[in-house]
PDB file of N, CA and C in Angstrom:
ATOM      1  N   UNK A 141      -3.848 -14.272   4.862  1.00 64.00           N
ATOM      2  CA  UNK A 141      -3.151 -13.765   3.620  1.00 64.00           C
ATOM      3  C   UNK A 141      -4.313 -13.436   2.483  1.00 64.00           C
ATOM      4  N   UNK A 142      -4.053 -12.476   1.895  1.00 80.00           N
ATOM      5  CA  UNK A 142      -4.871 -12.117   0.727  1.00 80.00           C
ATOM      6  C   UNK A 142      -4.168 -12.040  -0.609  1.00 80.00           C
ATOM      7  N   UNK A 143      -3.251 -12.862  -0.693  1.00 80.00           N
ATOM      8  CA  UNK A 143      -2.404 -12.871  -2.009  1.00 80.00           C
ATOM      9  C   UNK A 143      -3.267 -13.083  -3.058  1.00 80.00           C
ATOM     10  N   UNK A 144      -4.170 -13.967  -3.014  1.00 89.00           N
ATOM     11  CA  UNK A 144      -5.047 -14.171  -4.188  1.00 89.00           C
ATOM     12  C   UNK A 144      -5.791 -13.016  -4.685  1.00 89.00           C
ATOM     13  N   UNK A 145      -5.841 -12.032  -3.861  1.00 93.00           N
ATOM     14  CA  UNK A 145      -6.535 -10.748  -4.221  1.00 93.00           C
ATOM     15  C   UNK A 145      -5.632  -9.648  -4.709  1.00 93.00           C
ATOM     16  N   UNK A 146      -4.333  -9.859  -5.043  1.00 94.00           N
ATOM     17  CA  UNK A 146      -3.363  -8.842  -5.466  1.00 94.00           C
ATOM     18  C   UNK A 146      -3.902  -8.167  -6.721  1.00 94.00           C
ATOM     19  N   UNK A 147      -4.298  -8.825  -7.686  1.00 95.00           N
ATOM     20  CA  UNK A 147      -4.610  -8.353  -8.913  1.00 95.00           C
ATOM     21  C   UNK A 147      -5.940  -7.364  -8.727  1.00 95.00           C
ATOM     22  N   UNK A 148      -6.970  -7.879  -8.084  1.00 96.00           N
ATOM     23  CA  UNK A 148      -7.954  -6.985  -7.526  1.00 96.00           C
ATOM     24  C   UNK A 148      -7.562  -5.841  -6.868  1.00 96.00           C
ATOM     25  N   UNK A 149      -6.705  -5.792  -6.079  1.00 96.00           N
ATOM     26  CA  UNK A 149      -6.131  -4.761  -5.254  1.00 96.00           C
ATOM     27  C   UNK A 149      -5.510  -3.737  -6.156  1.00 96.00           C
ATOM     28  N   UNK A 150      -4.769  -4.196  -7.127  1.00 96.00           N
ATOM     29  CA  UNK A 150      -4.083  -3.240  -8.112  1.00 96.00           C
ATOM     30  C   UNK A 150      -5.200  -2.632  -8.885  1.00 96.00           C
ATOM     31  N   UNK A 151      -6.118  -3.255  -9.402  1.00 98.00           N
ATOM     32  CA  UNK A 151      -7.174  -2.638 -10.114  1.00 98.00           C
ATOM     33  C   UNK A 151      -7.940  -1.517  -9.251  1.00 98.00           C
ATOM     34  N   UNK A 152      -8.145  -1.809  -8.032  1.00 98.00           N
ATOM     35  CA  UNK A 152      -8.882  -1.046  -7.058  1.00 98.00           C
ATOM     36  C   UNK A 152      -8.059   0.342  -6.811  1.00 98.00           C
ATOM     37  N   UNK A 153      -6.772   0.062  -6.679  1.00 98.00           N
ATOM     38  CA  UNK A 153      -5.881   1.099  -6.398  1.00 98.00           C
ATOM     39  C   UNK A 153      -5.732   2.137  -7.708  1.00 98.00           C
ATOM     40  N   UNK A 154      -5.771   1.632  -8.913  1.00 98.00           N
ATOM     41  CA  UNK A 154      -5.756   2.511 -10.062  1.00 98.00           C
ATOM     42  C   UNK A 154      -7.070   3.291 -10.163  1.00 98.00           C
ATOM     43  N   UNK A 155      -8.169   2.689  -9.772  1.00 98.00           N
ATOM     44  CA  UNK A 155      -9.369   3.349  -9.867  1.00 98.00           C
ATOM     45  C   UNK A 155      -9.426   4.621  -8.810  1.00 98.00           C
ATOM     46  N   UNK A 156      -8.962   4.110  -7.683  1.00 98.00           N
ATOM     47  CA  UNK A 156      -8.733   5.264  -6.540  1.00 98.00           C
ATOM     48  C   UNK A 156      -7.803   6.284  -7.091  1.00 98.00           C
ATOM     49  N   UNK A 157      -6.661   5.948  -7.625  1.00 98.00           N
ATOM     50  CA  UNK A 157      -5.712   6.916  -8.154  1.00 98.00           C
ATOM     51  C   UNK A 157      -6.343   7.906  -9.251  1.00 98.00           C
ATOM     52  N   UNK A 158      -6.858   7.301 -10.100  1.00 98.00           N
ATOM     53  CA  UNK A 158      -7.641   8.215 -11.207  1.00 98.00           C
ATOM     54  C   UNK A 158      -8.643   9.039 -10.746  1.00 98.00           C
ATOM     55  N   UNK A 159      -9.478   8.718  -9.578  1.00 98.00           N
ATOM     56  CA  UNK A 159     -10.538   9.529  -9.103  1.00 98.00           C
ATOM     57  C   UNK A 159      -9.815  10.597  -8.299  1.00 98.00           C
ATOM     58  N   UNK A 160      -8.863  10.327  -7.526  1.00 98.00           N
ATOM     59  CA  UNK A 160      -7.984  11.265  -6.871  1.00 98.00           C
ATOM     60  C   UNK A 160      -7.284  12.422  -7.791  1.00 98.00           C
ATOM     61  N   UNK A 161      -6.918  11.992  -8.930  1.00 98.00           N
ATOM     62  CA  UNK A 161      -6.438  13.008  -9.796  1.00 98.00           C
ATOM     63  C   UNK A 161      -7.507  13.890 -10.395  1.00 98.00           C
ATOM     64  N   UNK A 162      -8.692  13.607 -10.367  1.00 98.00           N
ATOM     65  CA  UNK A 162      -9.652  14.566 -10.763  1.00 98.00           C
ATOM     66  C   UNK A 162     -10.128  15.495  -9.815  1.00 98.00           C
ATOM     67  N   UNK A 163      -9.618  15.149  -8.493  1.00 98.00           N
ATOM     68  CA  UNK A 163     -10.157  16.128  -7.460  1.00 98.00           C
ATOM     69  C   UNK A 163      -9.273  17.073  -6.890  1.00 98.00           C
ATOM     70  N   UNK A 164      -9.639  18.359  -6.455  1.00 97.00           N
ATOM     71  CA  UNK A 164      -8.693  19.233  -6.089  1.00 97.00           C
ATOM     72  C   UNK A 164      -8.230  18.925  -4.585  1.00 97.00           C
ATOM     73  N   UNK A 165      -6.994  19.202  -4.288  1.00 94.00           N
ATOM     74  CA  UNK A 165      -6.481  19.073  -2.943  1.00 94.00           C
ATOM     75  C   UNK A 165      -6.480  17.690  -2.477  1.00 94.00           C
ATOM     76  N   UNK A 166      -6.514  16.645  -3.344  1.00 96.00           N
ATOM     77  CA  UNK A 166      -6.453  15.185  -3.000  1.00 96.00           C
ATOM     78  C   UNK A 166      -5.268  14.749  -3.743  1.00 96.00           C
ATOM     79  N   UNK A 167      -4.300  13.988  -2.851  1.00 96.00           N
ATOM     80  CA  UNK A 167      -3.038  13.418  -3.457  1.00 96.00           C
ATOM     81  C   UNK A 167      -3.549  11.854  -3.233  1.00 96.00           C
ATOM     82  N   UNK A 168      -3.030  11.113  -4.111  1.00 97.00           N
ATOM     83  CA  UNK A 168      -3.000   9.591  -3.988  1.00 97.00           C
ATOM     84  C   UNK A 168      -1.680   9.215  -3.439  1.00 97.00           C
ATOM     85  N   UNK A 169      -1.712   8.641  -2.238  1.00 98.00           N
ATOM     86  CA  UNK A 169      -0.431   8.004  -1.767  1.00 98.00           C
ATOM     87  C   UNK A 169      -0.320   6.628  -1.890  1.00 98.00           C
ATOM     88  N   UNK A 170       0.579   6.008  -2.613  1.00 98.00           N
ATOM     89  CA  UNK A 170       0.600   4.691  -2.812  1.00 98.00           C
ATOM     90  C   UNK A 170       1.423   4.070  -1.785  1.00 98.00           C
ATOM     91  N   UNK A 171       0.908   3.303  -0.858  1.00 98.00           N
ATOM     92  CA  UNK A 171       1.680   2.470   0.110  1.00 98.00           C
ATOM     93  C   UNK A 171       1.575   1.070  -0.386  1.00 98.00           C
ATOM     94  N   UNK A 172       0.830   0.677  -1.358  1.00 97.00           N
ATOM     95  CA  UNK A 172       0.642  -0.722  -1.872  1.00 97.00           C
ATOM     96  C   UNK A 172       2.116  -1.160  -2.531  1.00 97.00           C
ATOM     97  N   UNK A 173       2.681  -0.255  -3.437  1.00 97.00           N
ATOM     98  CA  UNK A 173       3.557  -0.596  -4.231  1.00 97.00           C
ATOM     99  C   UNK A 173       5.030  -1.004  -3.437  1.00 97.00           C
ATOM    100  N   UNK A 174       5.241  -0.118  -2.299  1.00 98.00           N
ATOM    101  CA  UNK A 174       6.436  -0.099  -1.457  1.00 98.00           C
ATOM    102  C   UNK A 174       6.387  -1.620  -0.708  1.00 98.00           C
ATOM    103  N   UNK A 175       5.240  -1.993  -0.468  1.00 97.00           N
ATOM    104  CA  UNK A 175       4.981  -3.060   0.393  1.00 97.00           C
ATOM    105  C   UNK A 175       5.232  -4.538  -0.409  1.00 97.00           C
ATOM    106  N   UNK A 176       5.433  -4.391  -1.662  1.00 96.00           N
ATOM    107  CA  UNK A 176       5.788  -5.524  -2.671  1.00 96.00           C
ATOM    108  C   UNK A 176       7.357  -5.694  -2.823  1.00 96.00           C
ATOM    109  N   UNK A 177       7.650  -6.922  -2.869  1.00 96.00           N
ATOM    110  CA  UNK A 177       8.972  -7.261  -3.267  1.00 96.00           C
ATOM    111  C   UNK A 177       9.293  -7.288  -4.807  1.00 96.00           C
ATOM    112  N   UNK A 178      10.449  -7.564  -5.149  1.00 97.00           N
ATOM    113  CA  UNK A 178      10.782  -7.658  -6.588  1.00 97.00           C
ATOM    114  C   UNK A 178       9.941  -8.541  -7.233  1.00 97.00           C
ATOM    115  N   UNK A 179       9.458  -9.667  -6.566  1.00 96.00           N
ATOM    116  CA  UNK A 179       8.698 -10.753  -7.249  1.00 96.00           C
ATOM    117  C   UNK A 179       7.233 -10.258  -7.318  1.00 96.00           C
ATOM    118  N   UNK A 180       6.901  -9.098  -6.820  1.00 93.00           N
ATOM    119  CA  UNK A 180       5.566  -8.517  -6.890  1.00 93.00           C
ATOM    120  C   UNK A 180       4.623  -9.052  -5.838  1.00 93.00           C
ATOM    121  N   UNK A 181       5.199  -9.832  -4.822  1.00 93.00           N
ATOM    122  CA  UNK A 181       4.392 -10.355  -3.776  1.00 93.00           C
ATOM    123  C   UNK A 181       4.777  -9.507  -2.493  1.00 93.00           C
ATOM    124  N   UNK A 182       3.739  -9.533  -1.525  1.00 94.00           N
ATOM    125  CA  UNK A 182       3.961  -8.836  -0.360  1.00 94.00           C
ATOM    126  C   UNK A 182       5.267  -9.235   0.478  1.00 94.00           C
ATOM    127  N   UNK A 183       5.946  -8.179   0.778  1.00 96.00           N
ATOM    128  CA  UNK A 183       7.316  -8.579   1.528  1.00 96.00           C
ATOM    129  C   UNK A 183       6.871  -9.027   3.039  1.00 96.00           C
ATOM    130  N   UNK A 184       7.418 -10.309   3.321  1.00 96.00           N
ATOM    131  CA  UNK A 184       7.109 -11.075   4.456  1.00 96.00           C
ATOM    132  C   UNK A 184       7.431 -10.278   5.739  1.00 96.00           C
ATOM    133  N   UNK A 185       8.540  -9.454   5.766  1.00 98.00           N
ATOM    134  CA  UNK A 185       9.018  -8.834   6.859  1.00 98.00           C
ATOM    135  C   UNK A 185       7.969  -7.630   7.217  1.00 98.00           C
ATOM    136  N   UNK A 186       7.073  -7.450   6.509  1.00 98.00           N
ATOM    137  CA  UNK A 186       6.195  -6.304   6.746  1.00 98.00           C
ATOM    138  C   UNK A 186       4.969  -6.759   7.473  1.00 98.00           C
ATOM    139  N   UNK A 187       4.805  -7.964   7.662  1.00 97.00           N
ATOM    140  CA  UNK A 187       3.659  -8.645   8.298  1.00 97.00           C
ATOM    141  C   UNK A 187       4.001  -9.694   9.391  1.00 97.00           C
ATOM    142  N   UNK A 188       3.127  -9.783  10.510  1.00 97.00           N
ATOM    143  CA  UNK A 188       3.270 -10.699  11.500  1.00 97.00           C
ATOM    144  C   UNK A 188       2.833 -12.184  10.883  1.00 97.00           C
ATOM    145  N   UNK A 189       3.005 -13.104  11.721  1.00 95.00           N
ATOM    146  CA  UNK A 189       3.036 -14.476  11.220  1.00 95.00           C
ATOM    147  C   UNK A 189       1.575 -14.734  10.555  1.00 95.00           C
ATOM    148  N   UNK A 190       0.440 -14.033  10.841  1.00 93.00           N
ATOM    149  CA  UNK A 190      -0.680 -14.415  10.120  1.00 93.00           C
ATOM    150  C   UNK A 190      -0.684 -13.910   8.693  1.00 93.00           C
ATOM    151  N   UNK A 191       0.284 -13.147   8.343  1.00 90.00           N
ATOM    152  CA  UNK A 191       0.455 -12.590   6.945  1.00 90.00           C
ATOM    153  C   UNK A 191      -0.609 -11.684   6.563  1.00 90.00           C
ATOM    154  N   UNK A 192      -1.422 -11.266   7.296  1.00 91.00           N
ATOM    155  CA  UNK A 192      -2.624 -10.474   7.256  1.00 91.00           C
ATOM    156  C   UNK A 192      -2.424  -9.000   7.834  1.00 91.00           C
ATOM    157  N   UNK A 193      -1.950  -8.994   9.017  1.00 95.00           N
ATOM    158  CA  UNK A 193      -1.732  -7.876   9.720  1.00 95.00           C
ATOM    159  C   UNK A 193      -0.181  -7.326   9.753  1.00 95.00           C
ATOM    160  N   UNK A 194       0.016  -6.020   9.536  1.00 97.00           N
ATOM    161  CA  UNK A 194       1.172  -5.519   9.449  1.00 97.00           C
ATOM    162  C   UNK A 194       2.060  -5.621  10.725  1.00 97.00           C
ATOM    163  N   UNK A 195       3.406  -5.689  10.761  1.00 98.00           N
ATOM    164  CA  UNK A 195       4.217  -5.691  11.633  1.00 98.00           C
ATOM    165  C   UNK A 195       4.722  -4.503  11.786  1.00 98.00           C
ATOM    166  N   UNK A 196       5.571  -4.130  12.873  1.00 98.00           N
ATOM    167  CA  UNK A 196       6.087  -2.835  13.085  1.00 98.00           C
ATOM    168  C   UNK A 196       6.865  -2.276  12.057  1.00 98.00           C
ATOM    169  N   UNK A 197       7.606  -3.092  11.171  1.00 98.00           N
ATOM    170  CA  UNK A 197       8.187  -2.573  10.028  1.00 98.00           C
ATOM    171  C   UNK A 197       7.317  -2.375   8.992  1.00 98.00           C
ATOM    172  N   UNK A 198       6.260  -2.779   8.975  1.00 98.00           N
ATOM    173  CA  UNK A 198       5.063  -2.467   7.987  1.00 98.00           C
ATOM    174  C   UNK A 198       4.524  -0.993   8.173  1.00 98.00           C
ATOM    175  N   UNK A 199       4.291  -0.880   9.494  1.00 98.00           N
ATOM    176  CA  UNK A 199       3.736   0.554   9.949  1.00 98.00           C
ATOM    177  C   UNK A 199       4.822   1.674   9.685  1.00 98.00           C
ATOM    178  N   UNK A 200       6.037   1.036   9.922  1.00 98.00           N
ATOM    179  CA  UNK A 200       7.081   2.213   9.856  1.00 98.00           C
ATOM    180  C   UNK A 200       7.235   2.487   8.302  1.00 98.00           C
ATOM    181  N   UNK A 201       7.146   1.670   7.335  1.00 99.00           N
ATOM    182  CA  UNK A 201       7.011   1.912   6.085  1.00 99.00           C
ATOM    183  C   UNK A 201       5.979   2.903   5.612  1.00 99.00           C
ATOM    184  N   UNK A 202       4.617   2.631   6.109  1.00 98.00           N
ATOM    185  CA  UNK A 202       3.607   3.446   5.995  1.00 98.00           C
ATOM    186  C   UNK A 202       3.862   4.825   6.490  1.00 98.00           C
ATOM    187  N   UNK A 203       4.529   4.967   7.618  1.00 98.00           N
ATOM    188  CA  UNK A 203       4.876   6.243   8.205  1.00 98.00           C
ATOM    189  C   UNK A 203       5.604   6.939   7.222  1.00 98.00           C
ATOM    190  N   UNK A 204       6.781   6.403   6.850  1.00 98.00           N
ATOM    191  CA  UNK A 204       7.680   7.042   5.800  1.00 98.00           C
ATOM    192  C   UNK A 204       7.121   7.408   4.435  1.00 98.00           C
ATOM    193  N   UNK A 205       6.173   6.694   4.058  1.00 98.00           N
ATOM    194  CA  UNK A 205       5.530   6.959   2.787  1.00 98.00           C
ATOM    195  C   UNK A 205       4.379   8.064   2.904  1.00 98.00           C
ATOM    196  N   UNK A 206       3.833   8.105   3.993  1.00 98.00           N
ATOM    197  CA  UNK A 206       2.678   9.013   4.188  1.00 98.00           C
ATOM    198  C   UNK A 206       3.069  10.252   4.856  1.00 98.00           C
ATOM    199  N   UNK A 207       3.936  10.377   5.739  1.00 97.00           N
ATOM    200  CA  UNK A 207       4.277  11.515   6.439  1.00 97.00           C
ATOM    201  C   UNK A 207       4.494  12.732   5.719  1.00 97.00           C
ATOM    202  N   UNK A 208       5.177  12.495   4.397  1.00 96.00           N
ATOM    203  CA  UNK A 208       5.468  13.848   3.658  1.00 96.00           C
ATOM    204  C   UNK A 208       4.149  14.501   3.241  1.00 96.00           C
ATOM    205  N   UNK A 209       3.091  13.768   3.197  1.00 94.00           N
ATOM    206  CA  UNK A 209       1.825  14.272   2.620  1.00 94.00           C
ATOM    207  C   UNK A 209       0.954  14.844   3.735  1.00 94.00           C
ATOM    208  N   UNK A 210       1.433  14.732   5.034  1.00 94.00           N
ATOM    209  CA  UNK A 210       0.803  15.258   6.076  1.00 94.00           C
ATOM    210  C   UNK A 210       1.219  16.772   6.472  1.00 94.00           C
ATOM    211  N   UNK A 211       0.191  17.519   6.844  1.00 80.00           N
ATOM    212  CA  UNK A 211       0.587  18.981   7.207  1.00 80.00           C
ATOM    213  C   UNK A 211       0.431  19.251   8.595  1.00 80.00           C
TER     214      UNK A 211
END
């Protein structure tokens, strides 16, 4: 689990989002936020028992978020 790194991950995502906004033909796709519960913590059902690697549900969420951006 990398729960202790959540704030750092948020900061990194904001930097990537800002950089993407400056570039042509680049979209920032936020897969981080949908993976968090109402408490701001990673949703357990999206990870296998090690709480590090994604479960099938986690990959399905990614697919659903990312697929509209693919051509």
